[in-house]
Coordinates of C-alpha atoms in Angstrom, one line a residue:
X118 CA 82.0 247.4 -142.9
X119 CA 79.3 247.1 -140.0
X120 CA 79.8 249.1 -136.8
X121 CA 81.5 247.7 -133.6
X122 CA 79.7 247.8 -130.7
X123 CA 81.4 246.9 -127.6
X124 CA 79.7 244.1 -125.4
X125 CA 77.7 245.2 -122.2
X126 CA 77.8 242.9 -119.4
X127 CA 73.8 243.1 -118.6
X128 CA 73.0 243.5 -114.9
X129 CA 69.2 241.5 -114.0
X130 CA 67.7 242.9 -110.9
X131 CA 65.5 241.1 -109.1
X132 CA 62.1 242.6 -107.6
X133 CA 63.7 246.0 -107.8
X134 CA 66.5 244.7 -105.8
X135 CA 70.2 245.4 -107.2
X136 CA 72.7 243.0 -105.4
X137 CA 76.6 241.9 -106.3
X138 CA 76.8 241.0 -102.7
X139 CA 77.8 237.4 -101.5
X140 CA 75.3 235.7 -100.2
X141 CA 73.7 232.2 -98.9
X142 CA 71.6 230.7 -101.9
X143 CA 69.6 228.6 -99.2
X144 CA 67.8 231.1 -98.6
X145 CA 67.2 232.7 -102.0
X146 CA 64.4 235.4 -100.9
X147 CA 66.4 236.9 -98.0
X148 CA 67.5 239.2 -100.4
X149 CA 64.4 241.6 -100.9
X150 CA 64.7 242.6 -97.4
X151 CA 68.4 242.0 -96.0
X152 CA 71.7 241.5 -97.7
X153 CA 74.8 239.8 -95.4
X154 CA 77.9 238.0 -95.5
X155 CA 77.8 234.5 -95.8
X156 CA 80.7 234.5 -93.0
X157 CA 77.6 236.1 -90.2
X158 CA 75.9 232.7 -88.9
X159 CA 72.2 232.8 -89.6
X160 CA 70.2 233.6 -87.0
X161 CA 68.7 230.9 -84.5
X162 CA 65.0 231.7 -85.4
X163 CA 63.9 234.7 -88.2
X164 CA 60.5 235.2 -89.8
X165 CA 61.2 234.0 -93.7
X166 CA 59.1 235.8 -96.2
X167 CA 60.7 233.5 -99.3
X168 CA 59.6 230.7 -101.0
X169 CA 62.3 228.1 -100.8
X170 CA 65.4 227.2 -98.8
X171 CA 67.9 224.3 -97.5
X172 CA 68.2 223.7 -94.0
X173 CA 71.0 221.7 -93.0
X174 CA 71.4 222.1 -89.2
X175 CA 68.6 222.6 -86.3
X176 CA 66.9 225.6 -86.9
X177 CA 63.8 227.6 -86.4
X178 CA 61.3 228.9 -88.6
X179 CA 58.5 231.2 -88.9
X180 CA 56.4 231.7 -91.9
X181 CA 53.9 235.5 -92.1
X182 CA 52.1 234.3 -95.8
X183 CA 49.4 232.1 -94.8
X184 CA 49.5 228.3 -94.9
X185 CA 46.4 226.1 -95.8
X186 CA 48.2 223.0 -96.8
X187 CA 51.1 221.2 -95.5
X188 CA 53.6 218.0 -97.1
X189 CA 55.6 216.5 -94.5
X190 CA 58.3 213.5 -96.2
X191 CA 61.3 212.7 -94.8
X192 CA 63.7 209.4 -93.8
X193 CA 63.8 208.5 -90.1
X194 CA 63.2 210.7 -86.9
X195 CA 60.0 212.1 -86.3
X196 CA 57.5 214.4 -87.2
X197 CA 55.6 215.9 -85.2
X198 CA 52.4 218.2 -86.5
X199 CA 49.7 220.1 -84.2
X200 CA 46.9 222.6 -85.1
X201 CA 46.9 225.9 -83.2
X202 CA 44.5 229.2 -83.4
X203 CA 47.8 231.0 -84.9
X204 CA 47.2 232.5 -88.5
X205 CA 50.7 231.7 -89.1
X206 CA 52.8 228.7 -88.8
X207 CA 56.3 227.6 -87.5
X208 CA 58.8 225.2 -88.4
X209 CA 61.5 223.4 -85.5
X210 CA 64.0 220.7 -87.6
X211 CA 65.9 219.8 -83.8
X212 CA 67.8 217.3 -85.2
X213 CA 69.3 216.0 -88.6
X214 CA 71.6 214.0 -90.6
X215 CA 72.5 212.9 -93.6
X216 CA 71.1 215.6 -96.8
X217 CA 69.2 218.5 -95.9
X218 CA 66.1 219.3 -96.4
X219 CA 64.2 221.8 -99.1
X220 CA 61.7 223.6 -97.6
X221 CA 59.3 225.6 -100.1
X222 CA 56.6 227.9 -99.9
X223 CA 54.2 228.3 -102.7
X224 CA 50.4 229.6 -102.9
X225 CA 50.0 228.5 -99.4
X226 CA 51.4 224.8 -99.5
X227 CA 54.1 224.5 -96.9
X228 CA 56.4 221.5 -97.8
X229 CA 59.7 219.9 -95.6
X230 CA 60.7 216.9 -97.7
X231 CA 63.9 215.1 -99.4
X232 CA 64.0 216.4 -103.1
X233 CA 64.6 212.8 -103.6
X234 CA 61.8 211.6 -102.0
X235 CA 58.8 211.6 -103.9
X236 CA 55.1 211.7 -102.5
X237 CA 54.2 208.8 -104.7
X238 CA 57.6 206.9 -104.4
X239 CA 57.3 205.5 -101.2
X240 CA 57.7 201.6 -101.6
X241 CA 61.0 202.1 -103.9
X242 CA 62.3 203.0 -100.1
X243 CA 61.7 199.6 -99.0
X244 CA 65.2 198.1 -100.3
X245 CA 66.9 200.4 -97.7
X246 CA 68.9 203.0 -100.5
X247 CA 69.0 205.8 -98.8
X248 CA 68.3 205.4 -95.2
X249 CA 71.5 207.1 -93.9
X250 CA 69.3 210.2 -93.0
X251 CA 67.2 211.2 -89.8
X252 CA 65.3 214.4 -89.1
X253 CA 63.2 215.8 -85.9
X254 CA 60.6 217.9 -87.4
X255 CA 58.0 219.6 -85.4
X256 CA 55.3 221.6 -87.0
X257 CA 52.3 224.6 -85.9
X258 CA 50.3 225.0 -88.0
X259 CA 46.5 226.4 -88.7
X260 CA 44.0 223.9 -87.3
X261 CA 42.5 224.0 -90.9
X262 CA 45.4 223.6 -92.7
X263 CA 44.7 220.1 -95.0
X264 CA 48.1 217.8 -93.8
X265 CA 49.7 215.4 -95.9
X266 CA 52.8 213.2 -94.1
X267 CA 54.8 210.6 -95.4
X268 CA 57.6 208.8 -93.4
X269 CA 59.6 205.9 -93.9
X270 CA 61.3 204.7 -90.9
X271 CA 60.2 207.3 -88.8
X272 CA 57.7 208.6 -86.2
X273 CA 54.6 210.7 -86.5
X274 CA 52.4 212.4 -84.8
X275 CA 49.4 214.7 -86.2
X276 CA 47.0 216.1 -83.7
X277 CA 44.1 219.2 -83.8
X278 CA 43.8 219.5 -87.1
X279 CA 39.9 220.3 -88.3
X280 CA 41.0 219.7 -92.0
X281 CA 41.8 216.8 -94.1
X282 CA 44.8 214.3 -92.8
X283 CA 46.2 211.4 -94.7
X284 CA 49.7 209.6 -93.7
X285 CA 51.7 207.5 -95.2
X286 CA 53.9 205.1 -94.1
X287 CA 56.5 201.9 -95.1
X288 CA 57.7 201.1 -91.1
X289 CA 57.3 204.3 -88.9
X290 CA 54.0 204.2 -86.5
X291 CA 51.8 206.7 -86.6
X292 CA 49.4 208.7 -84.2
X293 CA 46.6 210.4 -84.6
X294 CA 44.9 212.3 -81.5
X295 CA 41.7 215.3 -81.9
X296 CA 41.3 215.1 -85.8
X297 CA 38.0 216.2 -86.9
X298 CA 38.4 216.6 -90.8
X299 CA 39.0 213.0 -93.0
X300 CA 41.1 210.7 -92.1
X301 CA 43.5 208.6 -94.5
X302 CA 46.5 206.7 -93.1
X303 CA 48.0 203.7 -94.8
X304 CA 51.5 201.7 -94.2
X305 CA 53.6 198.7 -94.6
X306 CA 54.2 197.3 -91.4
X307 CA 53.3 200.6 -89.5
X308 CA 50.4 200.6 -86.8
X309 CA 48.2 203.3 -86.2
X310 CA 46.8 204.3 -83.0
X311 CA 43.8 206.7 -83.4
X312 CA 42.6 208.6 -80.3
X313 CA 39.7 211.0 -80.4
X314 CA 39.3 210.9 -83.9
X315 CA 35.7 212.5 -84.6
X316 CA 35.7 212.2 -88.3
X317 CA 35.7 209.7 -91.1
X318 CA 38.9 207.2 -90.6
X319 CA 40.5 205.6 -93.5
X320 CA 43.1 202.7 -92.8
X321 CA 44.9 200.1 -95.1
X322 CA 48.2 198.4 -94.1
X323 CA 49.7 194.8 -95.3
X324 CA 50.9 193.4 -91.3
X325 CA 50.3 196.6 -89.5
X326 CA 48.0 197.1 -86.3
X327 CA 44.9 199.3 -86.3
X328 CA 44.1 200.7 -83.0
X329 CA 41.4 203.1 -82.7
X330 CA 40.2 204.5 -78.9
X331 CA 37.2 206.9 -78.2
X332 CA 36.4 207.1 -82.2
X333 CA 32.6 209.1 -82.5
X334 CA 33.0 209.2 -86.2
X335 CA 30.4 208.4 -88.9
X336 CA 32.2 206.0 -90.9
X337 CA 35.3 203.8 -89.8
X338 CA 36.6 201.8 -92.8
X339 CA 40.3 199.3 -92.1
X340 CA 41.3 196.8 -94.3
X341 CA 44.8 194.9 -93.7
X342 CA 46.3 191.5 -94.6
X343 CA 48.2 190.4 -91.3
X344 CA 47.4 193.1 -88.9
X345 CA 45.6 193.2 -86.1
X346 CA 42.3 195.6 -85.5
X347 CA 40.9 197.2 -82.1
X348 CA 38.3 199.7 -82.4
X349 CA 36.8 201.1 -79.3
X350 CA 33.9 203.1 -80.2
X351 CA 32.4 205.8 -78.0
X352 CA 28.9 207.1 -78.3
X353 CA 27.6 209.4 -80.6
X354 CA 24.2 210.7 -81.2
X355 CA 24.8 209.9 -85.2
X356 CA 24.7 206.8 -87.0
X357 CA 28.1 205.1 -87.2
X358 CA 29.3 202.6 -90.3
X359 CA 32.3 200.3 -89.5
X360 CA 33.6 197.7 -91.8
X361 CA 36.9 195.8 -91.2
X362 CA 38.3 193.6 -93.5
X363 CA 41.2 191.3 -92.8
X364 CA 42.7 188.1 -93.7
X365 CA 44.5 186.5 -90.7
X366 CA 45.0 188.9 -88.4
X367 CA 42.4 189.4 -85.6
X368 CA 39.3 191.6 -85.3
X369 CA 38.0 193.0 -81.6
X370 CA 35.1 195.9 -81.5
X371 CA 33.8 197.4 -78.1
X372 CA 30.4 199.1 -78.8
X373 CA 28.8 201.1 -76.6
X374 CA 26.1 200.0 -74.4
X375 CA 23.4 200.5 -75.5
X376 CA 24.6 200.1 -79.1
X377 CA 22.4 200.6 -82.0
X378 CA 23.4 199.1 -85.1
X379 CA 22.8 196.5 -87.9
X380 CA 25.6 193.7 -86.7
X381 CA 27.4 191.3 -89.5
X382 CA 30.7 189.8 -88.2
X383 CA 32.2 186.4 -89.6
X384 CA 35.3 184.3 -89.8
X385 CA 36.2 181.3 -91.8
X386 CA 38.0 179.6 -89.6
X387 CA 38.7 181.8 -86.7
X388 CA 37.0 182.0 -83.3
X389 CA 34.1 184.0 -82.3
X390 CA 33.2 186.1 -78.7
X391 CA 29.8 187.8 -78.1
X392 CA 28.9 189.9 -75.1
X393 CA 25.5 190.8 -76.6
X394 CA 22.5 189.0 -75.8
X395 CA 20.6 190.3 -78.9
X396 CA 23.1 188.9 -81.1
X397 CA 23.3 185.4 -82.5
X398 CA 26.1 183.3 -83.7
X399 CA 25.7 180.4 -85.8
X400 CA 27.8 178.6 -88.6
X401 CA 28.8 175.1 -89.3
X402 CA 32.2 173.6 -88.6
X403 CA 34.6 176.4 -88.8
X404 CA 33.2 179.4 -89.8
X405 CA 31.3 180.9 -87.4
X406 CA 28.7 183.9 -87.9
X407 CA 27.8 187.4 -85.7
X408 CA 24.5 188.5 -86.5
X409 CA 21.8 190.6 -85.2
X410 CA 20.7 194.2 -84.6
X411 CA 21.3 196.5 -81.7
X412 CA 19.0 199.1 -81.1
X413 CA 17.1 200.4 -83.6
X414 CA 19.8 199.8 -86.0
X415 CA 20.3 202.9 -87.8
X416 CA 23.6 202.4 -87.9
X417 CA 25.5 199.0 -89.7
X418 CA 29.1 196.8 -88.5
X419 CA 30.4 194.5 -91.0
X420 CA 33.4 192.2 -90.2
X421 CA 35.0 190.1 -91.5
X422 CA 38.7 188.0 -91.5
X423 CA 39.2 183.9 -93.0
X424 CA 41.9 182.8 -90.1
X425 CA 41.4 185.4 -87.6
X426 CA 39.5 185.5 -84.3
X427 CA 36.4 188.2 -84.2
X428 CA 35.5 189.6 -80.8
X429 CA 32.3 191.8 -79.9
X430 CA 32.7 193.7 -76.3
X431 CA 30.7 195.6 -74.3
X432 CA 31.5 199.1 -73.3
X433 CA 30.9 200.2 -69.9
X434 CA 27.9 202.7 -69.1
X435 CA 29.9 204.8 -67.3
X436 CA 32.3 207.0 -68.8
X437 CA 34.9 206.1 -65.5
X438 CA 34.6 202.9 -65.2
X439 CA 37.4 200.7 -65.9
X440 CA 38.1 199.0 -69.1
X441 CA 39.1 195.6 -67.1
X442 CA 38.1 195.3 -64.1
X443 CA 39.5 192.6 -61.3
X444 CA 37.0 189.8 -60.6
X445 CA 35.6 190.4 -57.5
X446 CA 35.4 187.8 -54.8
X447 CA 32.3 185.9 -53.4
X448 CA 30.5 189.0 -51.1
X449 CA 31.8 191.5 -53.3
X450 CA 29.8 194.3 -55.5
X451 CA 27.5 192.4 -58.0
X452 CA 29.7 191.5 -61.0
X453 CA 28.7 193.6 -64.3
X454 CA 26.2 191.8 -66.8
X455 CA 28.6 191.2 -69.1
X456 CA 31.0 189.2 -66.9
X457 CA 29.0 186.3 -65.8
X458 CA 30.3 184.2 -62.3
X459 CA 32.1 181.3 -63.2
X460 CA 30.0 178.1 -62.5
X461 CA 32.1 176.8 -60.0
X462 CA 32.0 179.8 -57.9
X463 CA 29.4 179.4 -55.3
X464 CA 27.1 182.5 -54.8
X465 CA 27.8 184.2 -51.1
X466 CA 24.1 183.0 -50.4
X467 CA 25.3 179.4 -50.4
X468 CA 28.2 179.4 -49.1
X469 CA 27.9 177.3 -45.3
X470 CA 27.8 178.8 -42.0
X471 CA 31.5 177.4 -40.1
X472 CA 29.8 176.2 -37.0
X473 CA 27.9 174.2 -40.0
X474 CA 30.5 172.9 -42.4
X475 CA 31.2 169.7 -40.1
X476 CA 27.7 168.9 -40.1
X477 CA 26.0 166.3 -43.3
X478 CA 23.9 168.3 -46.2
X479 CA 20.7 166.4 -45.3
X480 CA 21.5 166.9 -41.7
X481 CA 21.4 170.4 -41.2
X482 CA 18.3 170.6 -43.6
X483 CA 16.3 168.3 -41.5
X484 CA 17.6 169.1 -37.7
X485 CA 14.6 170.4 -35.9
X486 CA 16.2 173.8 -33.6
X487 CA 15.1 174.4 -30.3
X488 CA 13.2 178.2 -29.4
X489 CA 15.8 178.4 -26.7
X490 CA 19.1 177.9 -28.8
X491 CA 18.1 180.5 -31.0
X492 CA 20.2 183.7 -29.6
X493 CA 18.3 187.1 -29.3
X494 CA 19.1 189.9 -31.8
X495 CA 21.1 191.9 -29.3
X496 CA 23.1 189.1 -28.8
X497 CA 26.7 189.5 -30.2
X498 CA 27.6 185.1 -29.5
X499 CA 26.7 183.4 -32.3
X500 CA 25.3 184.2 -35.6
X501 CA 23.0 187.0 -35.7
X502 CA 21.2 185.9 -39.3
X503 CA 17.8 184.0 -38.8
X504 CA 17.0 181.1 -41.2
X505 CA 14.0 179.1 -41.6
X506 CA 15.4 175.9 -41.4

């Protein structure tokens, strides 16, 4: 007969760590450092040296390994992202309901996201399975850090980052402000306002609205199928390519003045509006044709929609002058090149004297005046204007 041997319960330790204690698997890495009782609350905010946990309730974050990438997905609320000088970066959930969310850590990607929310899974969202969840979400992290964000439903809001951005989105709007590194943001029915965006700008949407104000980077590139684009570009001392694409939804573009760039802009059977005189528009019937160059046309605009209207603006020389201005009235300020005087409103040169008006046209053409009705220059009764009559 063989020998018995007893069986040993094996004990595993864990990075030199021996533990029986009970403890909160949410936060799995708390262990090599600290051990507590589930029944002590966890601390409002506490630097997490781990590499994934739950957060169910608000609750404050701060991460000491380094973070170069971030992926942002959740269901409703907002998200909120923003670059900062920090090495390190910091997590704020103010708000959530519904499941919680994993947070991980691994080789310096930060994500917050639904485990059931997939990065390429976004449009099986749209039948509305799942949206009984919401979640306030604001991020720091290094300017540099390459951002990825997804939202369905909800908010978001990415600003100073220097490194790669792209968004998704089914219905949230999104908003880009200070973002020097690529650009790619593309929804459902979200719009997308970008401000100060100084590199290249990627946008795709079905009926959502492009705007873009202040943009001074090389390449802006929109295509959308029922949305709307307005792209108010500032000046730059590089070469800037545009090209919109769109089916019905309209097309507006202020260029700077001067501008300088290779101009292509038609619609099928939409209307047209030019504020340059170097450009011309031609077409038969309905479609109607932008062409022309600006400058010395280093750089190149191409757009183009079937049912929608294309506009070409002028942007003002100076940097505080107003967008749209009132109209001034006849014997205002000179009105602005590209706002001509209505034809019906007569110049302040024209306009008769009062003591005149009852008098005929050819009448006070042809009246010879005597030397002695014509009042000295010190004079203050009467007019004080001469005319050669």
């Amino acid at each position: 007969m063989g020998t018995f041997t007893p069986f040993t319960p094996q004990v595993f330790t864990r990075t030199g760590v021996l533990t029986f204690d009970i403890r909160d698997i949410s936060c799995l890495g708390r262990d090599r450092k600290t051990r507590y009782d589930v029944s002590h609350p966890a601390p409002a905010e506490e630097v997490c040296t781990m590499s994934e946990w739950s957060v169910a309730e608000p609750r404050k974050l701060t991460f000491d390994d380094p973070v170069t990438a971030l992926h942002v997905r959740i269901v409703n609320g907002t998200v909120n992202v923003v670059g900062t000088e920090e090495g390190s970066a910091r997590l704020e959930v103010s708000a959530i309901e519904g499941p919680p969310l994993t947070v991980t850590q691994k080789g310096g990607t930060l994500t917050v996201a639904y485990d059931d929310l997939p990065w390429k899974g976004f449009l099986k969202w749209l039948d509305g399975k799942g949206w009984r969840r919401s979640a306030v979400v604001s991020l720091a992290v290094p300017m540099s850090t390459r951002v990825e964000v997804g939202v369905v439903g909800a908010g978001a809001v990415v600003s100073g980052i220097d490194g790669p951005a792209e968004v998704k989105g089914v219905t949230g709007d999104t908003t880009l402000v200070r973002l020097s590194g690529p650009v790619h943001a593309s929804t459902v029915s979200g719009s997308v306002e970008a401000q100060g965006v100084t590199g290249d700008l990627r946008f795709s949407s079905v009926s959502g609205d492009l705007t873009v104000v202040e943009g001074s980077g090389p390449s802006v590139r929109a295509e959308s199928v029922s949305g709307s684009m307005i792209v108010d570009l500032d000046p730059a001392d590089r070469p800037t390519d545009i090209h919109l694409s769109n089916v019905s939804g309209e097309i507006a573009i202020r260029l700077p003045h001067p501008a300088d760039m290779e101009v292509e802009a038609n619609t099928t059977s939409g209307t047209v509006s030019n504020a340059f005189e170097d450009l011309r528009v031609s077409g038969p019937w309905g479609a109607h044709k932008i062409t022309g160059r600006l400058g010395s046309g280093s750089g190149k605009l191409k757009a183009m929609t079937v049912s929608g209207s294309i506009a070409l603006l002028r942007r003002p020389q100076a940097e505080d002058e107003p967008w749209d201005a009132e109209p001034p009235t006849p014997g205002d300020a000179p009105r602005p090149k590209d706002m001509p005087r209505p034809k019906d409103t007569p110049r302040p040169k024209d306009t008769p004297r009062p003591e005149d008006a009852h008098q005929p046209e050819d009448t006070r053409r042809t009246a010879s005046v005597p030397k002695d009705a014509v009042p000295d220059e010190d004079s203050t009764d009467g007019p004080t204007e001469k005319k050669g009559l």
